Tab-separated table of C-alpha atoms in Angstrom:
chain	number	residue	atom	x	y	z
A	1	MET	CA	-7.914	-17.010	2.473
A	2	ASP	CA	-8.849	-13.301	2.523
A	3	VAL	CA	-5.864	-11.380	3.991
A	4	LEU	CA	-8.007	-8.087	3.933
A	5	ARG	CA	-11.773	-7.640	3.630
A	6	ILE	CA	-13.529	-4.247	3.466
A	7	ASP	CA	-17.180	-3.893	3.812
A	8	ASN	CA	-19.242	-0.887	2.983
A	9	ILE	CA	-16.627	1.612	4.385
A	10	ARG	CA	-17.630	5.254	4.402
A	11	LYS	CA	-15.576	8.251	5.185
A	12	SER	CA	-16.206	11.993	5.209
A	13	PHE	CA	-14.356	15.202	5.803
A	14	ASP	CA	-16.710	17.730	6.919
A	15	ALA	CA	-19.437	17.803	4.187
A	16	LEU	CA	-17.555	15.924	1.537
A	17	GLU	CA	-18.138	12.074	1.521
A	18	VAL	CA	-14.821	10.750	0.190
A	19	LEU	CA	-15.641	7.085	0.514
A	20	GLN	CA	-19.294	6.131	-0.296
A	21	GLY	CA	-19.493	2.629	0.715
A	22	ILE	CA	-16.387	0.745	-0.498
A	23	SER	CA	-16.255	-3.034	-0.421
A	24	PHE	CA	-13.743	-5.406	-1.751
A	25	SER	CA	-11.310	-8.185	-0.464
A	26	VAL	CA	-7.726	-9.300	-1.184
A	27	THR	CA	-6.675	-12.951	-1.034
A	28	THR	CA	-3.384	-14.396	-0.121
A	29	GLY	CA	-0.733	-13.921	-2.860
A	30	GLU	CA	-3.122	-11.573	-4.863
A	31	VAL	CA	-1.818	-8.061	-6.307
A	32	VAL	CA	-4.768	-5.626	-6.618
A	33	ALA	CA	-4.113	-2.267	-8.391
A	34	ILE	CA	-6.464	0.727	-7.598
A	35	ILE	CA	-6.703	3.515	-10.329
A	36	GLY	CA	-8.723	6.432	-10.740
A	37	PRO	CA	-8.598	10.276	-10.986
A	38	SER	CA	-7.039	12.493	-8.436
A	39	GLY	CA	-9.668	13.026	-5.657
A	40	SER	CA	-11.376	9.800	-6.187
A	41	GLY	CA	-10.756	8.454	-2.730
A	42	LYS	CA	-7.876	6.126	-3.412
A	43	SER	CA	-5.434	7.340	-0.846
A	44	THR	CA	-8.192	7.834	1.914
A	45	LEU	CA	-9.151	4.172	1.135
A	46	LEU	CA	-5.654	3.152	1.839
A	47	ARG	CA	-5.313	5.127	4.899
A	48	CYS	CA	-8.552	3.506	6.386
A	49	ALA	CA	-7.268	0.042	5.336
A	50	THR	CA	-3.918	0.494	7.019
A	51	LEU	CA	-5.476	2.110	10.135
A	52	LEU	CA	-3.902	5.588	9.738
A	53	GLU	CA	-7.568	7.025	9.304
A	54	ARG	CA	-10.679	6.006	11.190
A	55	MET	CA	-13.616	5.153	9.020
A	56	ASP	CA	-17.007	6.569	9.777
A	57	SER	CA	-18.971	3.291	9.209
A	58	GLY	CA	-18.434	-0.121	7.680
A	59	GLU	CA	-16.434	-3.215	8.647
A	60	LEU	CA	-12.687	-4.073	8.218
A	61	SER	CA	-11.151	-7.618	8.725
A	62	PHE	CA	-7.678	-8.691	8.683
A	63	LEU	CA	-6.899	-12.390	8.232
A	64	ASN	CA	-10.568	-13.161	8.927
A	65	GLU	CA	-10.532	-11.246	12.230
A	66	LYS	CA	-12.699	-8.178	12.645
A	67	ILE	CA	-10.524	-5.031	13.198
A	68	ALA	CA	-13.256	-2.418	13.221
A	69	TRP	CA	-16.925	-2.534	12.759
A	70	THR	CA	-20.105	-0.519	13.220
A	71	ASN	CA	-22.131	-1.249	16.343
A	72	ASP	CA	-25.908	-1.316	16.767
A	73	GLN	CA	-25.834	2.299	17.604
A	74	GLY	CA	-24.248	3.169	14.308
A	75	ILE	CA	-20.867	3.946	15.991
A	76	VAL	CA	-17.542	2.536	14.722
A	77	GLU	CA	-15.509	0.436	17.280
A	78	TYR	CA	-12.035	-0.872	16.918
A	79	MET	CA	-10.042	-3.537	18.619
A	80	SER	CA	-8.060	-2.590	21.637
A	81	SER	CA	-4.914	-0.658	21.341
A	82	ASN	CA	-2.775	-3.636	21.983
A	83	GLU	CA	-4.571	-5.770	19.459
A	84	LEU	CA	-4.318	-2.950	16.778
A	85	LYS	CA	-0.500	-2.724	17.417
A	86	LYS	CA	-0.244	-6.418	16.576
A	87	VAL	CA	-2.241	-5.911	13.338
A	88	ARG	CA	-0.298	-2.783	12.383
A	89	SER	CA	2.838	-4.862	12.648
A	90	LYS	CA	1.604	-7.284	9.990
A	91	ILE	CA	0.792	-4.511	7.494
A	92	GLY	CA	3.479	-2.673	5.297
A	93	LEU	CA	2.897	0.782	3.746
A	94	VAL	CA	5.037	2.496	1.290
A	95	PHE	CA	4.307	6.133	0.841
A	96	GLN	CA	4.602	8.476	-1.965
A	97	ASN	CA	7.328	10.492	-0.489
A	98	PHE	CA	9.497	7.868	1.160
A	99	ASN	CA	9.037	9.096	4.827
A	100	LEU	CA	12.473	7.845	5.739
A	101	PHE	CA	13.930	9.030	8.977
A	102	PRO	CA	16.490	11.893	7.864
A	103	HIS	CA	18.825	11.475	10.891
A	104	TYR	CA	18.854	7.715	10.437
A	105	SER	CA	21.279	5.794	8.139
A	106	VAL	CA	19.798	3.496	5.559
A	107	LEU	CA	20.426	0.447	7.877
A	108	LYS	CA	18.940	2.069	10.880
A	109	ASN	CA	15.857	3.157	8.897
A	110	ILE	CA	15.261	-0.601	7.868
A	111	THR	CA	16.263	-2.224	11.231
A	112	ASP	CA	14.661	0.205	13.724
A	113	PRO	CA	10.986	-0.993	13.245
A	114	PRO	CA	11.396	-4.632	13.647
A	115	ILE	CA	13.737	-4.142	16.780
A	116	THR	CA	11.654	-1.454	18.524
A	117	VAL	CA	8.105	-2.289	17.417
A	118	GLN	CA	8.350	-6.190	17.085
A	119	LYS	CA	11.179	-6.748	19.655
A	120	LYS	CA	13.074	-8.947	17.210
A	121	ASN	CA	16.523	-9.863	17.849
A	122	LYS	CA	19.102	-7.282	16.784
A	123	GLN	CA	21.640	-9.492	15.187
A	124	ALA	CA	18.981	-11.420	13.169
A	125	THR	CA	17.389	-8.118	12.147
A	126	LEU	CA	20.793	-6.896	11.035
A	127	GLU	CA	21.360	-9.982	8.827
A	128	ASP	CA	17.747	-9.789	7.436
A	129	ALA	CA	18.343	-6.092	6.492
A	130	TYR	CA	21.560	-6.963	4.558
A	131	ILE	CA	19.563	-9.505	2.726
A	132	LEU	CA	16.926	-6.940	1.840
A	133	LEU	CA	19.649	-4.371	0.846
A	134	ASP	CA	21.101	-7.011	-1.538
A	135	LYS	CA	17.723	-7.437	-2.910
A	136	MET	CA	17.152	-3.791	-3.584
A	137	GLY	CA	20.741	-3.405	-4.958
A	138	LEU	CA	21.841	-1.125	-2.095
A	139	ARG	CA	24.181	-2.824	0.019
A	140	ASP	CA	26.770	-0.329	-0.519
A	141	LYS	CA	24.410	2.324	0.812
A	142	ALA	CA	23.845	0.782	4.244
A	143	ASN	CA	25.641	3.517	6.016
A	144	ALA	CA	24.427	6.427	3.858
A	145	TYR	CA	21.953	8.940	4.944
A	146	PRO	CA	18.620	9.559	2.924
A	147	TYR	CA	19.994	12.943	1.671
A	148	GLN	CA	22.734	11.142	0.129
A	149	LEU	CA	20.488	8.918	-2.079
A	150	SER	CA	18.380	9.471	-5.171
A	151	GLY	CA	14.710	9.430	-5.112
A	152	GLY	CA	14.612	5.922	-6.522
A	153	GLN	CA	17.061	4.624	-3.907
A	154	GLN	CA	15.129	6.306	-1.198
A	155	GLN	CA	12.032	4.539	-2.396
A	156	ARG	CA	13.822	1.256	-2.504
A	157	VAL	CA	14.929	1.765	1.118
A	158	SER	CA	11.325	2.435	2.099
A	159	ILE	CA	10.222	-0.952	0.343
A	160	ALA	CA	12.936	-2.611	2.286
A	161	ARG	CA	11.913	-1.183	5.495
A	162	ALA	CA	8.322	-2.293	4.907
A	163	LEU	CA	9.490	-5.686	4.107
A	164	ALA	CA	11.684	-5.952	7.207
A	165	LEU	CA	8.352	-6.258	9.344
A	166	ASN	CA	7.580	-9.375	7.279
A	167	PRO	CA	4.118	-8.126	6.613
A	168	GLN	CA	1.043	-10.223	5.477
A	169	ILE	CA	0.155	-7.531	3.145
A	170	LEU	CA	1.926	-4.538	1.566
A	171	PHE	CA	0.234	-1.341	0.399
A	172	PHE	CA	1.759	1.152	-2.044
A	173	ASP	CA	0.418	4.579	-2.359
A	174	GLU	CA	1.441	6.038	-5.702
A	175	PRO	CA	5.078	4.679	-5.240
A	176	THR	CA	6.550	6.473	-8.290
A	177	SER	CA	4.732	9.823	-8.260
A	178	ALA	CA	7.497	11.459	-6.583
A	179	LEU	CA	10.105	10.201	-8.831
A	180	ASP	CA	11.629	11.463	-12.172
A	181	PRO	CA	10.529	9.231	-15.042
A	182	GLU	CA	13.926	7.788	-15.454
A	183	LEU	CA	13.841	6.412	-11.907
A	184	THR	CA	10.286	5.127	-12.044
A	185	GLY	CA	11.390	1.900	-13.851
A	186	GLU	CA	13.734	0.713	-10.990
A	187	ILE	CA	10.737	0.988	-8.505
A	188	LEU	CA	8.232	-0.914	-10.789
A	189	LYS	CA	10.821	-3.621	-11.288
A	190	VAL	CA	11.050	-4.157	-7.695
A	191	ILE	CA	7.335	-4.500	-7.372
A	192	ARG	CA	7.141	-6.825	-10.184
A	193	ASP	CA	9.755	-9.130	-8.480
A	194	LEU	CA	7.549	-9.073	-5.235
A	195	ALA	CA	4.631	-9.927	-7.252
A	196	ALA	CA	6.503	-12.903	-8.823
A	197	GLU	CA	7.249	-14.055	-5.177
A	198	HIS	CA	3.482	-13.908	-4.451
A	199	MET	CA	3.539	-11.053	-2.087
A	200	THR	CA	0.039	-9.861	-1.301
A	201	MET	CA	-0.158	-6.248	-2.516
A	202	VAL	CA	-2.607	-3.432	-2.842
A	203	ILE	CA	-1.054	-0.733	-5.215
A	204	VAL	CA	-2.637	2.671	-5.711
A	205	THR	CA	-0.951	3.850	-9.025
A	206	HIS	CA	-1.375	6.123	-12.095
A	207	GLU	CA	0.769	3.718	-14.180
A	208	ILE	CA	-1.852	1.998	-16.191
A	209	GLU	CA	0.340	-0.209	-18.052
A	210	PHE	CA	2.276	-1.379	-15.021
A	211	ALA	CA	-1.184	-1.920	-13.245
A	212	ARG	CA	-2.018	-4.098	-16.310
A	213	ASN	CA	1.285	-5.956	-16.258
A	214	VAL	CA	1.685	-6.688	-12.553
A	215	ALA	CA	-1.812	-6.961	-11.217
A	216	ASP	CA	-4.326	-9.888	-10.884
A	217	ARG	CA	-7.162	-7.386	-10.490
A	218	ILE	CA	-7.632	-3.721	-11.168
A	219	ILE	CA	-10.280	-1.737	-9.331
A	220	PHE	CA	-11.309	1.627	-10.969
A	221	MET	CA	-12.499	4.222	-8.442
A	222	ASP	CA	-14.214	7.649	-9.048
A	223	GLU	CA	-15.901	10.031	-6.683
A	224	GLY	CA	-15.474	7.676	-3.721
A	225	LEU	CA	-17.160	4.717	-5.422
A	226	ILE	CA	-15.880	1.464	-6.951
A	227	VAL	CA	-17.036	2.053	-10.543
A	228	GLU	CA	-15.564	-0.934	-12.164
A	229	GLU	CA	-13.191	-3.810	-11.334
A	230	GLY	CA	-11.839	-6.906	-13.172
A	231	ARG	CA	-9.087	-8.607	-14.671
A	232	PRO	CA	-6.331	-6.102	-16.086
A	233	ASP	CA	-6.562	-6.902	-19.860
A	234	THR	CA	-10.200	-6.913	-19.717
A	235	LEU	CA	-10.710	-3.622	-17.757
A	236	VAL	CA	-7.985	-1.611	-19.512
A	237	ASN	CA	-8.819	-3.013	-23.238
A	238	ASN	CA	-12.522	-3.412	-22.861
A	239	PRO	CA	-14.093	-1.228	-20.022
A	240	GLN	CA	-17.799	-1.572	-19.571
A	241	ASN	CA	-18.459	1.551	-17.679
A	242	GLU	CA	-18.582	4.936	-19.510
A	243	ARG	CA	-16.584	6.555	-16.657
A	244	THR	CA	-13.799	3.963	-16.788
A	245	LYS	CA	-13.621	4.522	-20.611
A	246	ALA	CA	-13.525	8.331	-20.259
A	247	PHE	CA	-10.738	8.108	-17.631
A	248	LEU	CA	-8.660	5.661	-19.806
A	249	ASN	CA	-9.187	7.717	-23.095
A	250	ARG	CA	-7.853	10.729	-21.352
A	251	LEU	CA	-4.705	8.924	-20.204
A	252	GLN	CA	-4.076	7.618	-23.763
A	253	ARG	CA	-4.194	10.953	-25.608
């Protein structure tokens, strides 16, 4: 089943068309990596897919239900606010820069969304949070605050916070770009472990080898378009499009 389907999404900022008719889908348990040069529209695509940004036209479906569509007058319509709230609670997003609440402890950062947004039982949420902290190797940091953690630890808390909502799909926007190289490996390991558990994920990343190792499919974007997509080994080792070849060659120098 398709967890996410994007059909011909377009998005402009003033005169700049950032997304020029993007279409793809993500099936249950699939890991899709999106690569491409800076400014290619990758993060804007994620923001549209996670309902943080309104698209200008196109169609967006989640679990085979239309979330947003272009009507007969060419205007984008979205579900009602209450319906969108339910959809958002099933979508996890891990940002580049952690986005933790600095005045909340690690434990409160993880438990607050399920309790306040999803109205989950407090005790059950606490128990689930400690399981997630064990999974991230951070149980001893439950009462720490974000400023007391390394970048890698903060990002692991961000992942735990996203997982606490029990999402149907998890999005990562360059999850290692704000980290020192020595901290990158621990985040990539967490994501590999999630992939092994068949978590449905869309990962925007500049880590090409990681994308090749963890993804079921890689999408290469440039100038607001999907230029090429395919199996990781095929796309990385034998790209068919000249723009893909040029991008990968620059990275390998």
